[in-house]
Short mmCIF file of C-alpha atoms and ligand atoms in Angstrom, two decimals:
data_model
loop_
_atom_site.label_atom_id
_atom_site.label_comp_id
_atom_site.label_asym_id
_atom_site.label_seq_id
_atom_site.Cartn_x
_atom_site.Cartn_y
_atom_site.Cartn_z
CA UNK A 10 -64.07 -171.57 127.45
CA UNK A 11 -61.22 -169.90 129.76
CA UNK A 12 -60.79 -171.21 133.39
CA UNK A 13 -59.31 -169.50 136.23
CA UNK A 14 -56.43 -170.03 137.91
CA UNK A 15 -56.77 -171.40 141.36
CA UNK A 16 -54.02 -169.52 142.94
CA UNK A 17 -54.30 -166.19 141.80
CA UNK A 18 -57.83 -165.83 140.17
CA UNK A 19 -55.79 -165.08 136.64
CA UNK A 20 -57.87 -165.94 133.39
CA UNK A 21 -55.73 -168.84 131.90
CA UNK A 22 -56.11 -170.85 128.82
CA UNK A 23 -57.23 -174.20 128.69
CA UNK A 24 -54.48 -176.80 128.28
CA UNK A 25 -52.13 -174.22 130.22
CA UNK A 26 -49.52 -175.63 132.34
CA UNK A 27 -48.29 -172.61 134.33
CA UNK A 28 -50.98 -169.79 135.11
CA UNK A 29 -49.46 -166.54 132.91
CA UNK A 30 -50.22 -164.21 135.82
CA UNK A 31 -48.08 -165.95 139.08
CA UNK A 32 -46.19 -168.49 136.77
CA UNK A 33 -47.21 -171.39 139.00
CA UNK A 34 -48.07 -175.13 137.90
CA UNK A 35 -52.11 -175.17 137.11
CA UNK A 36 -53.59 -178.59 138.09
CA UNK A 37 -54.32 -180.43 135.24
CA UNK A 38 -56.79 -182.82 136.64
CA UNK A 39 -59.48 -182.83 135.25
CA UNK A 40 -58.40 -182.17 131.69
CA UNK A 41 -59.11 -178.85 130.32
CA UNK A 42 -61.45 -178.57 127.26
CA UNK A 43 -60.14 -177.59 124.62
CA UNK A 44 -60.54 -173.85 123.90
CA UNK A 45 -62.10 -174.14 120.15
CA UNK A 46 -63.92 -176.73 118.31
CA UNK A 47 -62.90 -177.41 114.60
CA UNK A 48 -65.12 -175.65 112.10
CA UNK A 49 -68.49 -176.79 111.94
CA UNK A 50 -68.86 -179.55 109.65
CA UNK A 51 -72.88 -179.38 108.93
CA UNK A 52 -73.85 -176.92 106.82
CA UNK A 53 -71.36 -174.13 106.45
CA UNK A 54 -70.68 -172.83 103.12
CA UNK A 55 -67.36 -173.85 100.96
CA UNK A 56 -64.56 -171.91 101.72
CA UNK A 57 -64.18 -169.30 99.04
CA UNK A 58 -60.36 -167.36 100.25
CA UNK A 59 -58.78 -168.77 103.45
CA UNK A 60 -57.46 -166.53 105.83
CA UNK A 61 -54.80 -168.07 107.40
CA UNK A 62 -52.54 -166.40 109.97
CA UNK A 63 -48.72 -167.62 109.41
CA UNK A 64 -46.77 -168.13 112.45
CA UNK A 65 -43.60 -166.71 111.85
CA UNK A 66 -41.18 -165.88 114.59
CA UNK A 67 -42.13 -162.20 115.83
CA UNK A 68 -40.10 -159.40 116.22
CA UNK A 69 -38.69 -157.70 119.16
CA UNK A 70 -39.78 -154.50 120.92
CA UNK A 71 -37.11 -153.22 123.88
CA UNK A 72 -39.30 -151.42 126.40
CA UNK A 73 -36.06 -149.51 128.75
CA UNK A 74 -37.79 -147.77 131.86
CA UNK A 75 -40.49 -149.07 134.36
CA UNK A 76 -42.68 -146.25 132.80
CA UNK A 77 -44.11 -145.76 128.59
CA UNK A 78 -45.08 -142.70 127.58
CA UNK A 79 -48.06 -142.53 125.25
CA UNK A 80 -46.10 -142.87 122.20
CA UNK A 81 -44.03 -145.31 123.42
CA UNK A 82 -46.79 -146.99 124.14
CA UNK A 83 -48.71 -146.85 120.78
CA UNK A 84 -45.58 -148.10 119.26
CA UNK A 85 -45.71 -150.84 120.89
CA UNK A 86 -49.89 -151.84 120.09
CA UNK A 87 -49.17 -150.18 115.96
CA UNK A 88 -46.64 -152.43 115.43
CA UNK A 89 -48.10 -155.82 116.51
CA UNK A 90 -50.81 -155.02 114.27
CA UNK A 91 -48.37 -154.61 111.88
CA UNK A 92 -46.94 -157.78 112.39
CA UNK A 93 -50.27 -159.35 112.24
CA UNK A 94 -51.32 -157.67 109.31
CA UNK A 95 -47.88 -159.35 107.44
CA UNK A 96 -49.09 -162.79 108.57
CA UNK A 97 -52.30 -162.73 107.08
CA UNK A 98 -52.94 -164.16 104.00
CA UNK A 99 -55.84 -164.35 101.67
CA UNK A 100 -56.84 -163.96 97.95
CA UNK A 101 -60.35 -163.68 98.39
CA UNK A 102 -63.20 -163.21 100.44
CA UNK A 103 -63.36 -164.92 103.73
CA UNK A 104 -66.06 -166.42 106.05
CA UNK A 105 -67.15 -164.50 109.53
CA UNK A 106 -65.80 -167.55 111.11
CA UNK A 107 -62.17 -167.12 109.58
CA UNK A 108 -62.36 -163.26 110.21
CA UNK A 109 -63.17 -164.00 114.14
CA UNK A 110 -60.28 -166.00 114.31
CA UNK A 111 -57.91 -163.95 112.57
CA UNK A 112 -58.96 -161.38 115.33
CA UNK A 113 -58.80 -164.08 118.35
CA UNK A 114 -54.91 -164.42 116.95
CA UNK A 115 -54.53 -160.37 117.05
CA UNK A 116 -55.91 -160.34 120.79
CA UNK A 117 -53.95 -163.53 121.92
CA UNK A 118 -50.49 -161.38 120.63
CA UNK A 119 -51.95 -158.28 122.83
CA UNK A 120 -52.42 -160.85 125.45
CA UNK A 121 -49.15 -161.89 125.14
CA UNK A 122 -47.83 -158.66 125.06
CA UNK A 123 -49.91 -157.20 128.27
CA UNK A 124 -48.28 -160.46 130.15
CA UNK A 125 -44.67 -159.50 128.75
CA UNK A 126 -45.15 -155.98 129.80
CA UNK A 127 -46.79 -157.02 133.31
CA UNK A 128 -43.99 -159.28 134.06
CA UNK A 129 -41.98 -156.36 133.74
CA UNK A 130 -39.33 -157.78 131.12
CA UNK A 131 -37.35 -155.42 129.10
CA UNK A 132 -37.29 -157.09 125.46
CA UNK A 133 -40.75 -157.95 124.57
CA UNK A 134 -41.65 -160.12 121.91
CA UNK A 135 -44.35 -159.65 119.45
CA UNK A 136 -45.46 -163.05 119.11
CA UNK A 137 -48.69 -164.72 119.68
CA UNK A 138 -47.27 -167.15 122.34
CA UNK A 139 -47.95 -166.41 125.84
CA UNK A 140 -44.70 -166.01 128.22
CA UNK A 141 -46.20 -169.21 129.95
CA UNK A 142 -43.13 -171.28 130.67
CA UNK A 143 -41.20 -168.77 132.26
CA UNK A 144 -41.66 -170.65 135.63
CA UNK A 145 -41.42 -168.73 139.22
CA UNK A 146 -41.33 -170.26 142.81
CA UNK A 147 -42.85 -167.37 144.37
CA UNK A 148 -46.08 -165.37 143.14
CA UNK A 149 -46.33 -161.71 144.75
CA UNK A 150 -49.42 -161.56 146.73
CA UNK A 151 -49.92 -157.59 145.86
CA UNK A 152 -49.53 -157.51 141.91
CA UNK A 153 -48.53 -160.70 141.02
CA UNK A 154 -45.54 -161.09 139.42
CA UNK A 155 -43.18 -163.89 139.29
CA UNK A 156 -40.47 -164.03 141.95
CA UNK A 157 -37.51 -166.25 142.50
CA UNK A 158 -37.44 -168.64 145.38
CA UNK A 159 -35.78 -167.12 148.78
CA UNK A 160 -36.39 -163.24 147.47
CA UNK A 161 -37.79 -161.07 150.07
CA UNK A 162 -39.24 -158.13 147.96
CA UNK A 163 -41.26 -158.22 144.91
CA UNK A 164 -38.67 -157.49 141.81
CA UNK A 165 -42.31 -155.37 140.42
CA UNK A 166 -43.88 -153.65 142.98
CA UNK A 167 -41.54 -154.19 145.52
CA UNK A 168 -44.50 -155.70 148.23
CA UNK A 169 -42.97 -158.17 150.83
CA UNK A 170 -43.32 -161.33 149.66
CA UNK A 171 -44.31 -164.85 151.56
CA UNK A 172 -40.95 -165.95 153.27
CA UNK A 173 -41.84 -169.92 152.92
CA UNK A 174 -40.99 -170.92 149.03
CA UNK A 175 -43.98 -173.18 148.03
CA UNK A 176 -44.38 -174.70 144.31
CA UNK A 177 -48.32 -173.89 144.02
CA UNK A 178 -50.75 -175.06 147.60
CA UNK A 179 -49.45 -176.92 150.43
CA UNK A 180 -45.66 -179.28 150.83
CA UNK A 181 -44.36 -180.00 147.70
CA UNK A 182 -45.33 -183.48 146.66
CA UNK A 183 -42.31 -185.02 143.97
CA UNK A 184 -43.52 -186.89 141.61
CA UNK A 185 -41.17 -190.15 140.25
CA UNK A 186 -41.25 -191.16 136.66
CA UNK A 187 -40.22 -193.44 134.65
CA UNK A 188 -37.47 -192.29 132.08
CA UNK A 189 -36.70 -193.86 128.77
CA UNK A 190 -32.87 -192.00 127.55
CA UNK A 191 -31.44 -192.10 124.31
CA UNK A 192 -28.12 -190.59 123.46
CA UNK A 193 -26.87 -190.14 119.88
CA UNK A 194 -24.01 -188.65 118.20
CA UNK A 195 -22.78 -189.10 114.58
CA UNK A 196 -20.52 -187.28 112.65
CA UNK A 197 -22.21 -186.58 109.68
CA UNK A 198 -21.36 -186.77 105.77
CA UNK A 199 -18.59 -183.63 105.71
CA UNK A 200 -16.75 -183.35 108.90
CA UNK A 201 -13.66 -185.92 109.44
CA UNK A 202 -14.07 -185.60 113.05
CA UNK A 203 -16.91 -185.65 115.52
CA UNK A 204 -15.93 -183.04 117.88
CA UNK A 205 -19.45 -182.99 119.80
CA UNK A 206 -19.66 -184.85 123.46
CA UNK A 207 -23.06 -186.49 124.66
CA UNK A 208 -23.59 -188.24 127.77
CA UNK A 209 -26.56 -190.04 129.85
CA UNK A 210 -26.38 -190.94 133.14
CA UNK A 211 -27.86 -191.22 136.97
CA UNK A 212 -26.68 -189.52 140.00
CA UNK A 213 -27.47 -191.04 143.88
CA UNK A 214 -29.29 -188.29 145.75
CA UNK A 215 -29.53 -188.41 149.71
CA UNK A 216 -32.87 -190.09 150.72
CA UNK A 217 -32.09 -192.53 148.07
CA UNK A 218 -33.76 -190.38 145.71
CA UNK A 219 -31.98 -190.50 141.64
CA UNK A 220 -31.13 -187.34 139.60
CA UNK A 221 -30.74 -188.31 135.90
CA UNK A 222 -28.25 -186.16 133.74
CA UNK A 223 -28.38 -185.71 130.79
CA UNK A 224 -25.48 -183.15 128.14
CA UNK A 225 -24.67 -182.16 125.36
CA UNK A 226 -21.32 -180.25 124.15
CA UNK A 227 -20.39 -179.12 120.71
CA UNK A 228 -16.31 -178.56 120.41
CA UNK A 229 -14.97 -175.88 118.53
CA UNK A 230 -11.31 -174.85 117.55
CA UNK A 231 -10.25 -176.60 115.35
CA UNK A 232 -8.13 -180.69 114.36
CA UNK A 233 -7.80 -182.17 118.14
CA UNK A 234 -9.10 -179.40 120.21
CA UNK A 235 -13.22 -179.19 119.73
CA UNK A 236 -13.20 -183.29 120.33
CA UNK A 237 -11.22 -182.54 123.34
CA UNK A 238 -13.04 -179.63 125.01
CA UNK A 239 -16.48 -181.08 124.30
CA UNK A 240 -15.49 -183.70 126.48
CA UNK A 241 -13.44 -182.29 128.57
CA UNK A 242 -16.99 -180.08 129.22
CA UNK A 243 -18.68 -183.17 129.61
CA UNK A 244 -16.62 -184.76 131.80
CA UNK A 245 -15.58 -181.65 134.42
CA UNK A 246 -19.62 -180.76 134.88
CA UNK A 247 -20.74 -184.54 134.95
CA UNK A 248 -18.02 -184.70 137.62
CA UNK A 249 -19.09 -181.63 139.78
CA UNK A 250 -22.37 -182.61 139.52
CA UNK A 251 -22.34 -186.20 141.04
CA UNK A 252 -19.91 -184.86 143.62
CA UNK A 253 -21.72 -181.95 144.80
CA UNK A 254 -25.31 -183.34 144.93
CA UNK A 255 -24.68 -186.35 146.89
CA UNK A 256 -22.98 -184.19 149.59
CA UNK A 257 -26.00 -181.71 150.07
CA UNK A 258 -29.77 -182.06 149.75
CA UNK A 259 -31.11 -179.38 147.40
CA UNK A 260 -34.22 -179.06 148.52
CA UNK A 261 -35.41 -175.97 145.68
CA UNK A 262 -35.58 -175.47 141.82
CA UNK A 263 -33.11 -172.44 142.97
CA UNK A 264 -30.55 -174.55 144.75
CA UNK A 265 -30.61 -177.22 141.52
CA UNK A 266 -30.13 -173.96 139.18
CA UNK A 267 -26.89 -172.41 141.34
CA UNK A 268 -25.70 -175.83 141.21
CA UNK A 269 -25.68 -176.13 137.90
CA UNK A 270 -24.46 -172.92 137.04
CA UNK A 271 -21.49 -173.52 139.04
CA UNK A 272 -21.05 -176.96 137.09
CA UNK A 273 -20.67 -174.99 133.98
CA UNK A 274 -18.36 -172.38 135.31
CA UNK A 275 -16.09 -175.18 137.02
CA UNK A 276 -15.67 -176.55 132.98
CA UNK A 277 -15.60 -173.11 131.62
CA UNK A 278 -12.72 -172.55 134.03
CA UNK A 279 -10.93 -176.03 133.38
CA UNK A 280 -10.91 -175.80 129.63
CA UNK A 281 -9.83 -171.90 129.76
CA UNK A 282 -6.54 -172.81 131.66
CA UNK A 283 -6.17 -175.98 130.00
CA UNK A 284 -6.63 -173.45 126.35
CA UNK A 285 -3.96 -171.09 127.96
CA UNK A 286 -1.36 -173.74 129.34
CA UNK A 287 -1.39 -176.12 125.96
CA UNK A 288 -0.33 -173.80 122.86
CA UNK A 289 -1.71 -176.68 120.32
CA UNK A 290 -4.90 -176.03 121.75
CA UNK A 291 -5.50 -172.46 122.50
CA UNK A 292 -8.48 -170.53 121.55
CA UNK A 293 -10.52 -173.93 121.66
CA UNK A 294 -14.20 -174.29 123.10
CA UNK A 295 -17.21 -175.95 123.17
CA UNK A 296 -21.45 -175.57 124.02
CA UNK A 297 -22.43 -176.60 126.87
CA UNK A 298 -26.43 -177.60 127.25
CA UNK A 299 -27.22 -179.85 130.34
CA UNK A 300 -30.70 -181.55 131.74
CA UNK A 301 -30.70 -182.52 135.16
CA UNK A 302 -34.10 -183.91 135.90
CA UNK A 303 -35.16 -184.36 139.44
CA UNK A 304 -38.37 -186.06 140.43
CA UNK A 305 -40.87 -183.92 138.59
CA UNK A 306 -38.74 -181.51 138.01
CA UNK A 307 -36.41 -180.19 134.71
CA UNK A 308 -33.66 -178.00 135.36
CA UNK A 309 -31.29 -177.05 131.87
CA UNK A 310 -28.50 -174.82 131.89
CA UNK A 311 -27.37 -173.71 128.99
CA UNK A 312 -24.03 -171.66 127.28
CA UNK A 313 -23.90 -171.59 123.45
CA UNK A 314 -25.81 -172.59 120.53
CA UNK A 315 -26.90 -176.15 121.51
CA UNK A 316 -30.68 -176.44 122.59
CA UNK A 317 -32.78 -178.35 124.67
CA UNK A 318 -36.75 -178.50 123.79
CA UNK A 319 -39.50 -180.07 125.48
CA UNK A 320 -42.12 -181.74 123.55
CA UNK A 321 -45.76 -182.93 124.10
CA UNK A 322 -48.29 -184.09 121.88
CA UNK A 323 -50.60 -182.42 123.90
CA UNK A 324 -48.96 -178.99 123.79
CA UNK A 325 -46.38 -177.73 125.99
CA UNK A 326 -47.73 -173.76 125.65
CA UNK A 327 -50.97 -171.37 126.15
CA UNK A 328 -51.58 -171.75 122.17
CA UNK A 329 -51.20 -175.67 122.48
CA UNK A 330 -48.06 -175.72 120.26
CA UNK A 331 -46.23 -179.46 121.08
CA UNK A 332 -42.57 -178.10 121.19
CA UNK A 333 -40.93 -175.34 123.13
CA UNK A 334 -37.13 -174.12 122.98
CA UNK A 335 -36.21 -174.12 126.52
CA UNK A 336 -32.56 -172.30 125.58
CA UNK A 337 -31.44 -169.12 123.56
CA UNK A 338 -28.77 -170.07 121.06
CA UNK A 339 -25.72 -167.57 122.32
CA UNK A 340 -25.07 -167.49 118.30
CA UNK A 341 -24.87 -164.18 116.04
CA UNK A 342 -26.97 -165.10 113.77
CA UNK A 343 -29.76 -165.89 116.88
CA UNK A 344 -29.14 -162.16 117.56
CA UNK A 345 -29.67 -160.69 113.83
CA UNK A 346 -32.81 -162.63 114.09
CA UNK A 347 -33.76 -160.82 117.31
CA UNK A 348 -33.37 -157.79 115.74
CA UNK A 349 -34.85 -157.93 112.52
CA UNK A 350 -32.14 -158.31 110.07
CA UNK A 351 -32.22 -162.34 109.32
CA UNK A 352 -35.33 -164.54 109.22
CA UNK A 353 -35.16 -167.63 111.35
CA UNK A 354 -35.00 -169.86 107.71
CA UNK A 355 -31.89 -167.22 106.39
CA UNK A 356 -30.30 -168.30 109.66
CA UNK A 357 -30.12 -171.68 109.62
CA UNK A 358 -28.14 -171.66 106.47
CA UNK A 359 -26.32 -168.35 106.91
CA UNK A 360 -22.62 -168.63 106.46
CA UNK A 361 -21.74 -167.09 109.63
CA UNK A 362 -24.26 -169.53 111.98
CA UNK A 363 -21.09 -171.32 113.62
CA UNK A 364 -20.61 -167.69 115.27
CA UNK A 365 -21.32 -167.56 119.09
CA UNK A 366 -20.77 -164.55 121.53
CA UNK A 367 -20.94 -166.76 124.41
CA UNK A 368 -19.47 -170.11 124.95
CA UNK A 369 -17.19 -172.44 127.03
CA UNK A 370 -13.64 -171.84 127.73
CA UNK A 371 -13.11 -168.88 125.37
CA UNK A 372 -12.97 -166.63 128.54
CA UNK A 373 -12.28 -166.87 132.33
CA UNK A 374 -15.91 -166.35 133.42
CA UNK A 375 -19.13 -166.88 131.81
CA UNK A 376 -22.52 -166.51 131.99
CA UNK A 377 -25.08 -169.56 132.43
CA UNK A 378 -28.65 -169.26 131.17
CA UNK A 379 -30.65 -171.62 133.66
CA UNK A 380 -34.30 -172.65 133.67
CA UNK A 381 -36.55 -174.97 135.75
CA UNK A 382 -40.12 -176.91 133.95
CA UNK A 383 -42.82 -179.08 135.40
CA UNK A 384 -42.58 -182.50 133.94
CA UNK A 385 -45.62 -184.42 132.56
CA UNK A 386 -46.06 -187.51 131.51
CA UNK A 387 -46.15 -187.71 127.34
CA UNK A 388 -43.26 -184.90 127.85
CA UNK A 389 -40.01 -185.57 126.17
CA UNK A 390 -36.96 -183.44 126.78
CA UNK A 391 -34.84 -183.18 123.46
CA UNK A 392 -31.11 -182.03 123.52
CA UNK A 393 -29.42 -181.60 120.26
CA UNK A 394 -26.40 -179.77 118.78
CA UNK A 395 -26.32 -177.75 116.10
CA UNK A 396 -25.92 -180.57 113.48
CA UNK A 397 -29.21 -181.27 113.95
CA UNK A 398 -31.36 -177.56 113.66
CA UNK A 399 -29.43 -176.77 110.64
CA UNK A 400 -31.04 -179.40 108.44
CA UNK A 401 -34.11 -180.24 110.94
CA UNK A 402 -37.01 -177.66 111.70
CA UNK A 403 -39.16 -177.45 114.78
CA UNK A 404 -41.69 -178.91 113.79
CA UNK A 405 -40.31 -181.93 112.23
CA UNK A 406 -38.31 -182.49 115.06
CA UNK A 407 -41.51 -182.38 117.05
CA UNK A 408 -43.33 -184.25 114.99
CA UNK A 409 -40.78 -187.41 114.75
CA UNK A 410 -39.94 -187.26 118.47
CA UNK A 411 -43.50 -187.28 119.34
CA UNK A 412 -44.83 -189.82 116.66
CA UNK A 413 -42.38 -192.75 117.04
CA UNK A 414 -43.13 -194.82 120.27
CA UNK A 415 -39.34 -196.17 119.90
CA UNK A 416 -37.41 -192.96 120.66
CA UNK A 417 -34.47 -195.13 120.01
CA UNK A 418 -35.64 -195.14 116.32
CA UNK A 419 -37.00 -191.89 116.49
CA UNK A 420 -33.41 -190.44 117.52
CA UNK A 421 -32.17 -192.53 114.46
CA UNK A 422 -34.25 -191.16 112.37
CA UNK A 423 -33.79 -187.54 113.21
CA UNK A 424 -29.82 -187.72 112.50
CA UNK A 425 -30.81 -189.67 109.17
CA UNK A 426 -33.04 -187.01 108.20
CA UNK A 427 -30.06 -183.99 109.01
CA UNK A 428 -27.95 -186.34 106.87
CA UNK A 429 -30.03 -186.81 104.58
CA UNK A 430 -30.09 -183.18 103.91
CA UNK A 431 -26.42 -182.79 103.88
CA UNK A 432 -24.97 -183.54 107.13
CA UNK A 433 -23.15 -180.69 107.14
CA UNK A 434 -21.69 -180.92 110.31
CA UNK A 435 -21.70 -183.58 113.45
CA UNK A 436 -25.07 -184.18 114.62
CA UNK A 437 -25.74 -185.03 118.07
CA UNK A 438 -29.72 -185.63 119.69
CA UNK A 439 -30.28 -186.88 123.40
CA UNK A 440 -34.13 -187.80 124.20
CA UNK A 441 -35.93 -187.83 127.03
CA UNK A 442 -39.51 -189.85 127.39
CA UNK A 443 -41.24 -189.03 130.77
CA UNK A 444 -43.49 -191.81 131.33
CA UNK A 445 -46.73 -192.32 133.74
CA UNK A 446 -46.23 -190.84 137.14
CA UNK A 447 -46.45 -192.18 141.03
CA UNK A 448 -46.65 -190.40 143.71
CA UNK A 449 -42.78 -190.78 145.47
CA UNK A 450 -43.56 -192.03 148.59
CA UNK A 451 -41.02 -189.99 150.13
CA UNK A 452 -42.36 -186.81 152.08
CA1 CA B 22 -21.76 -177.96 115.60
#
């Protein structure tokens, strides 16, 4: 049922894109089985209770020292059975064959948390997702954690690591695609003004290679300045962006992710003087979520509450779900749901949602969540604003994005349906179709 990784040896799931052990890219050629057939159709009994297991988002455990004591750790095992326990649900009896998979679910959320724990992270979430798309260049040859490209030392065990940054066996081999980009903003059936900023576009690369960009900013501060500093946002990192990677080859996912960064701190910085110099327009901001996709490769960075998912029909995580978040939302209300006190459905229509702790141009230095992903074909990378996840859950998002092989229309439809339910505020979705794959010839 499982298969191994072929770099480290890890157990992986099928369908896995990144082994959970070293982080790297599993080939996915030949397809992996999937891990469980459907229920026997011949001959089992009627279902007399179903047990069903409800995925709800889990809760988070902060784990402080390199080292649990007993109790610490106990904690930790009691109360993701406890937050199993809550997710089941039955009236009645229930068949062996429900009951084993209500226990597969409890050991895929220890599995999850063993990988959380290995990887040596400090908030762990009881959930029954693996920690799968955290991606890493570098996978330590002693214990096997997941290490930044150009680090010397393991970050876990502290073992010296292979010098040469390598993206699973052998040179790295880019793959081109070919990209089908929508961009859509509206302002929605309240708001006079649409204050959010999107923009599509290609940069030249040396060796006549393309980067395609792709943003999304959501303006805050009121009449004149949250239209201005969403674009101004826009504008300042589009700007750095084309300039800087047409002077210098970035040869790593590392190099593409300090680039970015400093993209979003050269707008953070522009709109912060611009805030202090110009009276009318003080205390203004904006979100800042950017895609730069590269060959086979997605890089986001990301400051604020506007997200950036990545979708497949074919499931984009260990447990096969078809849409990930790639970004944290910076947001209070993300926060209270971190730590127990809101449920992700209070949240979305909790009065005090437009709250962020972290965003751009409200002070002279920020920090910029960065990620890098694989890209498959069937993926689509989805950027929206908040407009959108206020009226428009995960799944559905998913599910139209995925289902409609127009993503012009599909985009449509997704600010209809936040509309439709309101509208509350501008709504803004960018989509990204990755289509069939060649080899680059380019080596
Ligand atoms: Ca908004």
């Amino acid at each position: 049922m499982s298969a191994r990784c072929p770099f480290c040896g890890a157990t992986v799931m099928p369908r896995s894109r990144f082994c959970p052990k070293c982080g790297r890219a599993l080939p996915q050629s030949p397809p992996l089985q999937h891990p469980v057939s459907p229920p026997a159709e011949t001959g089992d009994p009627p279902i007399e209770g179903a047990l069903r297991f409800d995925r709800a988002h889990g809760k988070r455990l902060q784990i402080s020292d390199n080292t649990l004591d007993l109790r610490e750790l106990i904690n930790v095992v009691e109360s993701s059975v406890q937050w199993w326990k809550r997710g089941l649900n039955s009236s009645d009896a229930v068949t062996r064959e429900q009951a084993a998979r209500a226990i597969d679910e409890l050991s895929q959320i220890m599995r999850s948390l063993s990988q959380q724990l290995a990887q040596g992270r400090t908030t762990i979430r009881v959930t029954r997702r693996l920690p799968a798309l955290r991606t890493f260049d570098i996978a330590c040859p002693s214990c096997g954690s997941g290490n930044r490209a150009g680090a010397r030392f393991c970050q876990r065990c502290g073992a010296l690591l292979d010098a040469t940054p390598h993206y699973g066996v052998g040179p790295v081999q880019p793959r081109t695609f070919t990209l089908q980009i929508v961009a859509r903003t509206d302002t929605g059936r309240v708001r006079q003004q649409n204050q959010d900023a999107v923009y599509t576009g290609e940069i030249d690369l040396p060796d006549r290679q393309k980067a395609y960009l792709c943003l999304v900013a959501d303006g805050m501060g009121g009449a004149a300045a949250g239209e201005y500093a969403s674009h101004l946002a826009a504008d300042v990192s589009r700007a750095y962006l084309e300039r800087e990677s047409a002077n210098h080859p970035l040869p790593t996912d590392e190099t593409w992710r300090a680039l970015l960064r400093d993209a979003v701190r050269a707008a953070n910085r522009r709109i912060y003087d611009v805030a202090h110099a110009d009276a009318a327009r003080r205390g203004m901001g904006t979100t800042l979520t950017i895609a730069l996709i590269v060959g086979d490769r997605l890089h986001i960075a990301s400051v604020g509450d506007s997200r950036a998912y990545l979708l497949n029909l074919n499931g984009v995580t260990d447990d096969g779900a078809s849409a990930a978040q790639l970004t944290s939302d910076h947001s209070l209300v993300a926060r209270l749901v971190d730590i127990g006190q809101l449920t992700p459905e209070q949240a979305r229509t909790h009065p005090q949602r437009n709250i962020l702790y972290r965003s751009i141009g409200t002070d002279p230095s920020v920090d910029v969540d960065t990620r890098s992903e694989a890209l498959e074909p069937g993926d689509i990378v989805l950027l929206c604003s908040d407009g959108l996840v206020n009226h428009v859950r995960d799944e559905e998002i998913a599910q139209i994005a995925l289902s409609d092989p127009d993503i012009e229309r599909a985009a449509t439809r997704l600010i209809s349906l936040a509309n439709e339910r309101g509208g509350r505020d501008n709504i803004s979705v960018v989509m990204v179709r990755i289509e069939g794959g060649r080899r680059s010839s380019f080596g």
